[in-house]
Every structure is written in structure tokens, then in C-alpha cells.
Amino acid sequence: GFQIPWVTLLYVSANLLLGMHLYHGGYSLLQSLGLNHPRYNARARLAARGFAFLVTTGNVVMPIAVLIGLIH
């Protein structure tokens, strides 16, 4: 299915939204665990952003590779 461009676009778009959701959820989780302090907020945002980036990247690499022909 990932050889069809609109299917890949839909999947990648959904995963970008998932990434935003994971960032928000990860940052909120860290705040709920007590890391809601100006001293830690930058690190908490960075950790949440890194986690969301890794998951999103892992989810979209394969469909894009199929679409451009690296994987059959």
C-alpha cells in the first residue's frame, strides 16, 4: 500500500500528528512527575521532543523508503 503516494501521505500526516501528541503527552507526564520548575522545563521539553522525534521518525522512514523505491 505504501507504493501509492496518497496512502503514504496520509500515513505520514497521521504520524506527524501522533508526534505532536507524544510531545505534549511526554512533556505533561514529566510535569506530573514533578519536573515543573523553571530549572527543569527546558530539559523536560527537550526530552519530550526527542522521544516524539524518535518515534515519529521510526514510523515514517519505512513507508517513505517503500514509496521512493529503496524497499520493495
GROMACS .gro file of N, CA, C and O in nm:
model
  288
    1GLY      N    1   0.079  -0.120   0.000
    1GLY     CA    2   0.000   0.000   0.000
    1GLY      C    3   0.084   0.127   0.000
    1GLY      O    4   0.039   0.230  -0.046
    2PHE      N    5   0.208   0.119   0.053
    2PHE     CA    6   0.290   0.240   0.061
    2PHE      C    7   0.352   0.278  -0.072
    2PHE      O    8   0.422   0.378  -0.081
    3GLN      N    9   0.327   0.201  -0.177
    3GLN     CA   10   0.371   0.240  -0.311
    3GLN      C   11   0.273   0.338  -0.374
    3GLN      O   12   0.302   0.397  -0.477
    4ILE      N   13   0.159   0.357  -0.310
    4ILE     CA   14   0.059   0.453  -0.356
    4ILE      C   15   0.083   0.585  -0.280
    4ILE      O   16   0.075   0.589  -0.158
    5PRO      N   17   0.116   0.693  -0.353
    5PRO     CA   18   0.155   0.818  -0.287
    5PRO      C   19   0.053   0.872  -0.186
    5PRO      O   20   0.092   0.918  -0.078
    6TRP      N   21  -0.077   0.867  -0.217
    6TRP     CA   22  -0.173   0.927  -0.125
    6TRP      C   23  -0.184   0.844   0.005
    6TRP      O   24  -0.210   0.900   0.111
    7VAL      N   25  -0.162   0.715  -0.004
    7VAL     CA   26  -0.164   0.631   0.117
    7VAL      C   27  -0.046   0.668   0.206
    7VAL      O   28  -0.060   0.685   0.327
    8THR      N   29   0.071   0.682   0.145
    8THR     CA   30   0.190   0.720   0.221
    8THR      C   31   0.173   0.858   0.282
    8THR      O   32   0.209   0.881   0.397
    9LEU      N   33   0.120   0.952   0.205
    9LEU     CA   34   0.098   1.088   0.255
    9LEU      C   35   0.003   1.088   0.375
    9LEU      O   36   0.029   1.155   0.476
   10LEU      N   37  -0.103   1.013   0.364
   10LEU     CA   38  -0.198   1.004   0.475
   10LEU      C   39  -0.132   0.943   0.599
   10LEU      O   40  -0.148   0.993   0.710
   11TYR      N   41  -0.056   0.837   0.580
   11TYR     CA   42   0.012   0.769   0.691
   11TYR      C   43   0.115   0.862   0.757
   11TYR      O   44   0.121   0.872   0.879
   12VAL      N   45   0.195   0.930   0.675
   12VAL     CA   46   0.296   1.020   0.729
   12VAL      C   47   0.230   1.137   0.801
   12VAL      O   48   0.274   1.178   0.909
   13SER      N   49   0.123   1.191   0.745
   13SER     CA   50   0.050   1.301   0.811
   13SER      C   51  -0.005   1.258   0.946
   13SER      O   52   0.006   1.332   1.044
   14ALA      N   53  -0.062   1.139   0.952
   14ALA     CA   54  -0.115   1.088   1.078
   14ALA      C   55  -0.003   1.070   1.180
   14ALA      O   56  -0.019   1.099   1.299
   15ASN      N   57   0.113   1.027   1.135
   15ASN     CA   58   0.225   1.009   1.226
   15ASN      C   59   0.284   1.142   1.272
   15ASN      O   60   0.338   1.151   1.383
   16LEU      N   61   0.278   1.244   1.191
   16LEU     CA   62   0.320   1.377   1.235
   16LEU      C   63   0.228   1.428   1.346
   16LEU      O   64   0.274   1.487   1.445
   17LEU      N   65   0.099   1.403   1.330
   17LEU     CA   66   0.005   1.440   1.436
   17LEU      C   67   0.031   1.357   1.562
   17LEU      O   68   0.025   1.409   1.675
   18LEU      N   69   0.063   1.229   1.544
   18LEU     CA   70   0.099   1.145   1.658
   18LEU      C   71   0.222   1.200   1.728
   18LEU      O   72   0.227   1.202   1.851
   19GLY      N   73   0.319   1.246   1.653
   19GLY     CA   74   0.439   1.305   1.712
   19GLY      C   75   0.409   1.426   1.797
   19GLY      O   76   0.464   1.442   1.906
   20MET      N   77   0.320   1.512   1.749
   20MET     CA   78   0.281   1.629   1.828
   20MET      C   79   0.210   1.585   1.956
   20MET      O   80   0.233   1.643   2.064
   21HIS      N   81   0.128   1.484   1.944
   21HIS     CA   82   0.056   1.431   2.060
   21HIS      C   83   0.155   1.371   2.161
   21HIS      O   84   0.142   1.392   2.282
   22LEU      N   85   0.253   1.297   2.113
   22LEU     CA   86   0.353   1.238   2.201
   22LEU      C   87   0.437   1.344   2.270
   22LEU      O   88   0.474   1.330   2.386
   23TYR      N   89   0.471   1.450   2.198
   23TYR     CA   90   0.547   1.560   2.259
   23TYR      C   91   0.467   1.621   2.374
   23TYR      O   92   0.518   1.637   2.485
   24HIS      N   93   0.343   1.653   2.348
   24HIS     CA   94   0.258   1.714   2.451
   24HIS      C   95   0.240   1.618   2.569
   24HIS      O   96   0.254   1.658   2.685
   25GLY      N   97   0.212   1.492   2.539
   25GLY     CA   98   0.192   1.394   2.645
   25GLY      C   99   0.318   1.369   2.725
   25GLY      O  100   0.314   1.355   2.847
   26GLY      N  101   0.432   1.361   2.658
   26GLY     CA  102   0.558   1.340   2.727
   26GLY      C  103   0.594   1.455   2.817
   26GLY      O  104   0.637   1.437   2.932
   27TYR      N  105   0.575   1.577   2.769
   27TYR     CA  106   0.604   1.694   2.850
   27TYR      C  107   0.508   1.703   2.969
   27TYR      O  108   0.550   1.730   3.082
   28SER      N  109   0.382   1.674   2.946
   28SER     CA  110   0.284   1.675   3.055
   28SER      C  111   0.315   1.567   3.158
   28SER      O  112   0.299   1.588   3.278
   29LEU      N  113   0.361   1.450   3.111
   29LEU     CA  114   0.399   1.342   3.202
   29LEU      C  115   0.512   1.386   3.293
   29LEU      O  116   0.506   1.365   3.415
   30LEU      N  117   0.613   1.450   3.235
   30LEU     CA  118   0.726   1.494   3.316
   30LEU      C  119   0.684   1.601   3.415
   30LEU      O  120   0.733   1.605   3.529
   31GLN      N  121   0.593   1.688   3.376
   31GLN     CA  122   0.541   1.788   3.470
   31GLN      C  123   0.464   1.721   3.583
   31GLN      O  124   0.477   1.759   3.698
   32SER      N  125   0.385   1.620   3.550
   32SER     CA  126   0.308   1.549   3.651
   32SER      C  127   0.398   1.475   3.749
   32SER      O  128   0.360   1.453   3.864
   33LEU      N  129   0.516   1.438   3.703
   33LEU     CA  130   0.610   1.369   3.791
   33LEU      C  131   0.693   1.465   3.875
   33LEU      O  132   0.780   1.423   3.950
   34GLY      N  133   0.665   1.594   3.864
   34GLY     CA  134   0.729   1.692   3.950
   34GLY      C  135   0.840   1.771   3.885
   34GLY      O  136   0.912   1.843   3.954
   35LEU      N  137   0.858   1.759   3.756
   35LEU     CA  138   0.963   1.835   3.689
   35LEU      C  139   0.912   1.967   3.634
   35LEU      O  140   0.963   2.017   3.535
   36ASN      N  141   0.812   2.023   3.697
   36ASN     CA  142   0.755   2.151   3.655
   36ASN      C  143   0.821   2.262   3.735
   36ASN      O  144   0.769   2.311   3.835
   37HIS      N  145   0.938   2.300   3.691
   37HIS     CA  146   1.015   2.404   3.758
   37HIS      C  147   1.100   2.472   3.651
   37HIS      O  148   1.150   2.404   3.561
   38PRO      N  149   1.115   2.603   3.658
   38PRO     CA  150   1.193   2.672   3.554
   38PRO      C  151   1.332   2.611   3.532
   38PRO      O  152   1.385   2.614   3.422
   39ARG      N  153   1.387   2.554   3.636
   39ARG     CA  154   1.519   2.493   3.626
   39ARG      C  155   1.518   2.369   3.535
   39ARG      O  156   1.618   2.339   3.470
   40TYR      N  157   1.407   2.296   3.532
   40TYR     CA  158   1.400   2.170   3.457
   40TYR      C  159   1.315   2.175   3.331
   40TYR      O  160   1.317   2.081   3.252
   41ASN      N  161   1.239   2.281   3.312
   41ASN     CA  162   1.145   2.286   3.199
   41ASN      C  163   1.213   2.271   3.063
   41ASN      O  164   1.161   2.201   2.976
   42ALA      N  165   1.328   2.333   3.044
   42ALA     CA  166   1.397   2.323   2.915
   42ALA      C  167   1.440   2.179   2.889
   42ALA      O  168   1.425   2.128   2.778
   43ARG      N  169   1.491   2.112   2.991
   43ARG     CA  170   1.534   1.973   2.975
   43ARG      C  171   1.414   1.881   2.953
   43ARG      O  172   1.421   1.785   2.876
   44ALA      N  173   1.304   1.909   3.022
   44ALA     CA  174   1.184   1.826   3.006
   44ALA      C  175   1.129   1.841   2.864
   44ALA      O  176   1.090   1.742   2.802
   45ARG      N  177   1.129   1.963   2.812
   45ARG     CA  178   1.083   1.985   2.674
   45ARG      C  179   1.174   1.912   2.575
   45ARG      O  180   1.128   1.850   2.480
   46LEU      N  181   1.305   1.919   2.600
   46LEU     CA  182   1.400   1.853   2.511
   46LEU      C  183   1.381   1.701   2.513
   46LEU      O  184   1.384   1.636   2.408
   47ALA      N  185   1.361   1.645   2.630
   47ALA     CA  186   1.339   1.500   2.641
   47ALA      C  187   1.210   1.460   2.570
   47ALA      O  188   1.208   1.360   2.495
   48ALA      N  189   1.103   1.535   2.590
   48ALA     CA  190   0.976   1.505   2.524
   48ALA      C  191   0.989   1.520   2.373
   48ALA      O  192   0.938   1.438   2.297
   49ARG      N  193   1.058   1.622   2.330
   49ARG     CA  194   1.078   1.644   2.186
   49ARG      C  195   1.162   1.532   2.125
   49ARG      O  196   1.131   1.483   2.017
   50GLY      N  197   1.265   1.490   2.195
   50GLY     CA  198   1.350   1.382   2.146
   50GLY      C  199   1.273   1.251   2.134
   50GLY      O  200   1.286   1.180   2.034
   51PHE      N  201   1.193   1.219   2.235
   51PHE     CA  202   1.113   1.098   2.232
   51PHE      C  203   1.014   1.101   2.116
   51PHE      O  204   1.004   1.005   2.038
   52ALA      N  205   0.944   1.212   2.100
   52ALA     CA  206   0.846   1.225   1.992
   52ALA      C  207   0.915   1.216   1.856
   52ALA      O  208   0.863   1.153   1.764
   53PHE      N  209   1.032   1.277   1.844
   53PHE     CA  210   1.106   1.273   1.718
   53PHE      C  211   1.148   1.131   1.683
   53PHE      O  212   1.135   1.088   1.568
   54LEU      N  213   1.200   1.057   1.781
   54LEU     CA  214   1.244   0.919   1.755
   54LEU      C  215   1.128   0.830   1.710
   54LEU      O  216   1.141   0.754   1.614
   55VAL      N  217   1.016   0.840   1.780
   55VAL     CA  218   0.901   0.757   1.745
   55VAL      C  219   0.847   0.795   1.607
   55VAL      O  220   0.822   0.708   1.523
   56THR      N  221   0.833   0.923   1.582
   56THR     CA  222   0.779   0.969   1.453
   56THR      C  223   0.872   0.931   1.339
   56THR      O  224   0.827   0.881   1.236
   57THR      N  225   1.001   0.953   1.357
   57THR     CA  226   1.097   0.918   1.253
   57THR      C  227   1.096   0.768   1.226
   57THR      O  228   1.095   0.726   1.110
   58GLY      N  229   1.093   0.690   1.331
   58GLY     CA  230   1.087   0.545   1.314
   58GLY      C  231   0.964   0.499   1.240
   58GLY      O  232   0.968   0.402   1.164
   59ASN      N  233   0.855   0.568   1.260
   59ASN     CA  234   0.730   0.530   1.195
   59ASN      C  235   0.722   0.573   1.048
   59ASN      O  236   0.651   0.511   0.970
   60VAL      N  237   0.790   0.679   1.010
   60VAL     CA  238   0.775   0.729   0.872
   60VAL      C  239   0.889   0.689   0.779
   60VAL      O  240   0.874   0.700   0.658
   61VAL      N  241   0.999   0.641   0.833
   61VAL     CA  242   1.112   0.605   0.746
   61VAL      C  243   1.075   0.490   0.652
   61VAL      O  244   1.103   0.496   0.532
   62MET      N  245   1.012   0.389   0.705
   62MET     CA  246   0.980   0.271   0.624
   62MET      C  247   0.883   0.303   0.509
   62MET      O  248   0.911   0.268   0.394
   63PRO      N  249   0.770   0.369   0.533
   63PRO     CA  250   0.680   0.399   0.422
   63PRO      C  251   0.742   0.490   0.315
   63PRO      O  252   0.719   0.471   0.195
   64ILE      N  253   0.824   0.584   0.357
   64ILE     CA  254   0.890   0.671   0.260
   64ILE      C  255   0.991   0.592   0.179
   64ILE      O  256   1.003   0.611   0.057
   65ALA      N  257   1.062   0.501   0.245
   65ALA     CA  258   1.158   0.416   0.172
   65ALA      C  259   1.086   0.329   0.069
   65ALA      O  260   1.138   0.308  -0.041
   66VAL      N  261   0.969   0.279   0.103
   66VAL     CA  262   0.892   0.200   0.008
   66VAL      C  263   0.846   0.289  -0.108
   66VAL      O  264   0.855   0.250  -0.225
   67LEU      N  265   0.798   0.407  -0.077
   67LEU     CA  266   0.748   0.498  -0.181
   67LEU      C  267   0.855   0.536  -0.281
   67LEU      O  268   0.829   0.540  -0.401
   68ILE      N  269   0.976   0.564  -0.233
   68ILE     CA  270   1.082   0.608  -0.325
   68ILE      C  271   1.158   0.490  -0.387
   68ILE      O  272   1.249   0.511  -0.467
   69GLY      N  273   1.121   0.368  -0.348
   69GLY     CA  274   1.177   0.252  -0.414
   69GLY      C  275   1.300   0.189  -0.349
   69GLY      O  276   1.363   0.103  -0.407
   70LEU      N  277   1.337   0.233  -0.229
   70LEU     CA  278   1.451   0.171  -0.161
   70LEU      C  279   1.418   0.033  -0.110
   70LEU      O  280   1.505  -0.053  -0.099
   71ILE      N  281   1.291   0.009  -0.079
   71ILE     CA  282   1.243  -0.120  -0.031
   71ILE      C  283   1.128  -0.162  -0.122
   71ILE      O  284   1.043  -0.081  -0.157
   72HIS      N  285   1.125  -0.287  -0.157
   72HIS     CA  286   1.018  -0.336  -0.247
   72HIS      C  287   0.917  -0.415  -0.169
   72HIS      O  288   0.934  -0.489  -0.086
   0.00000   0.00000   0.00000
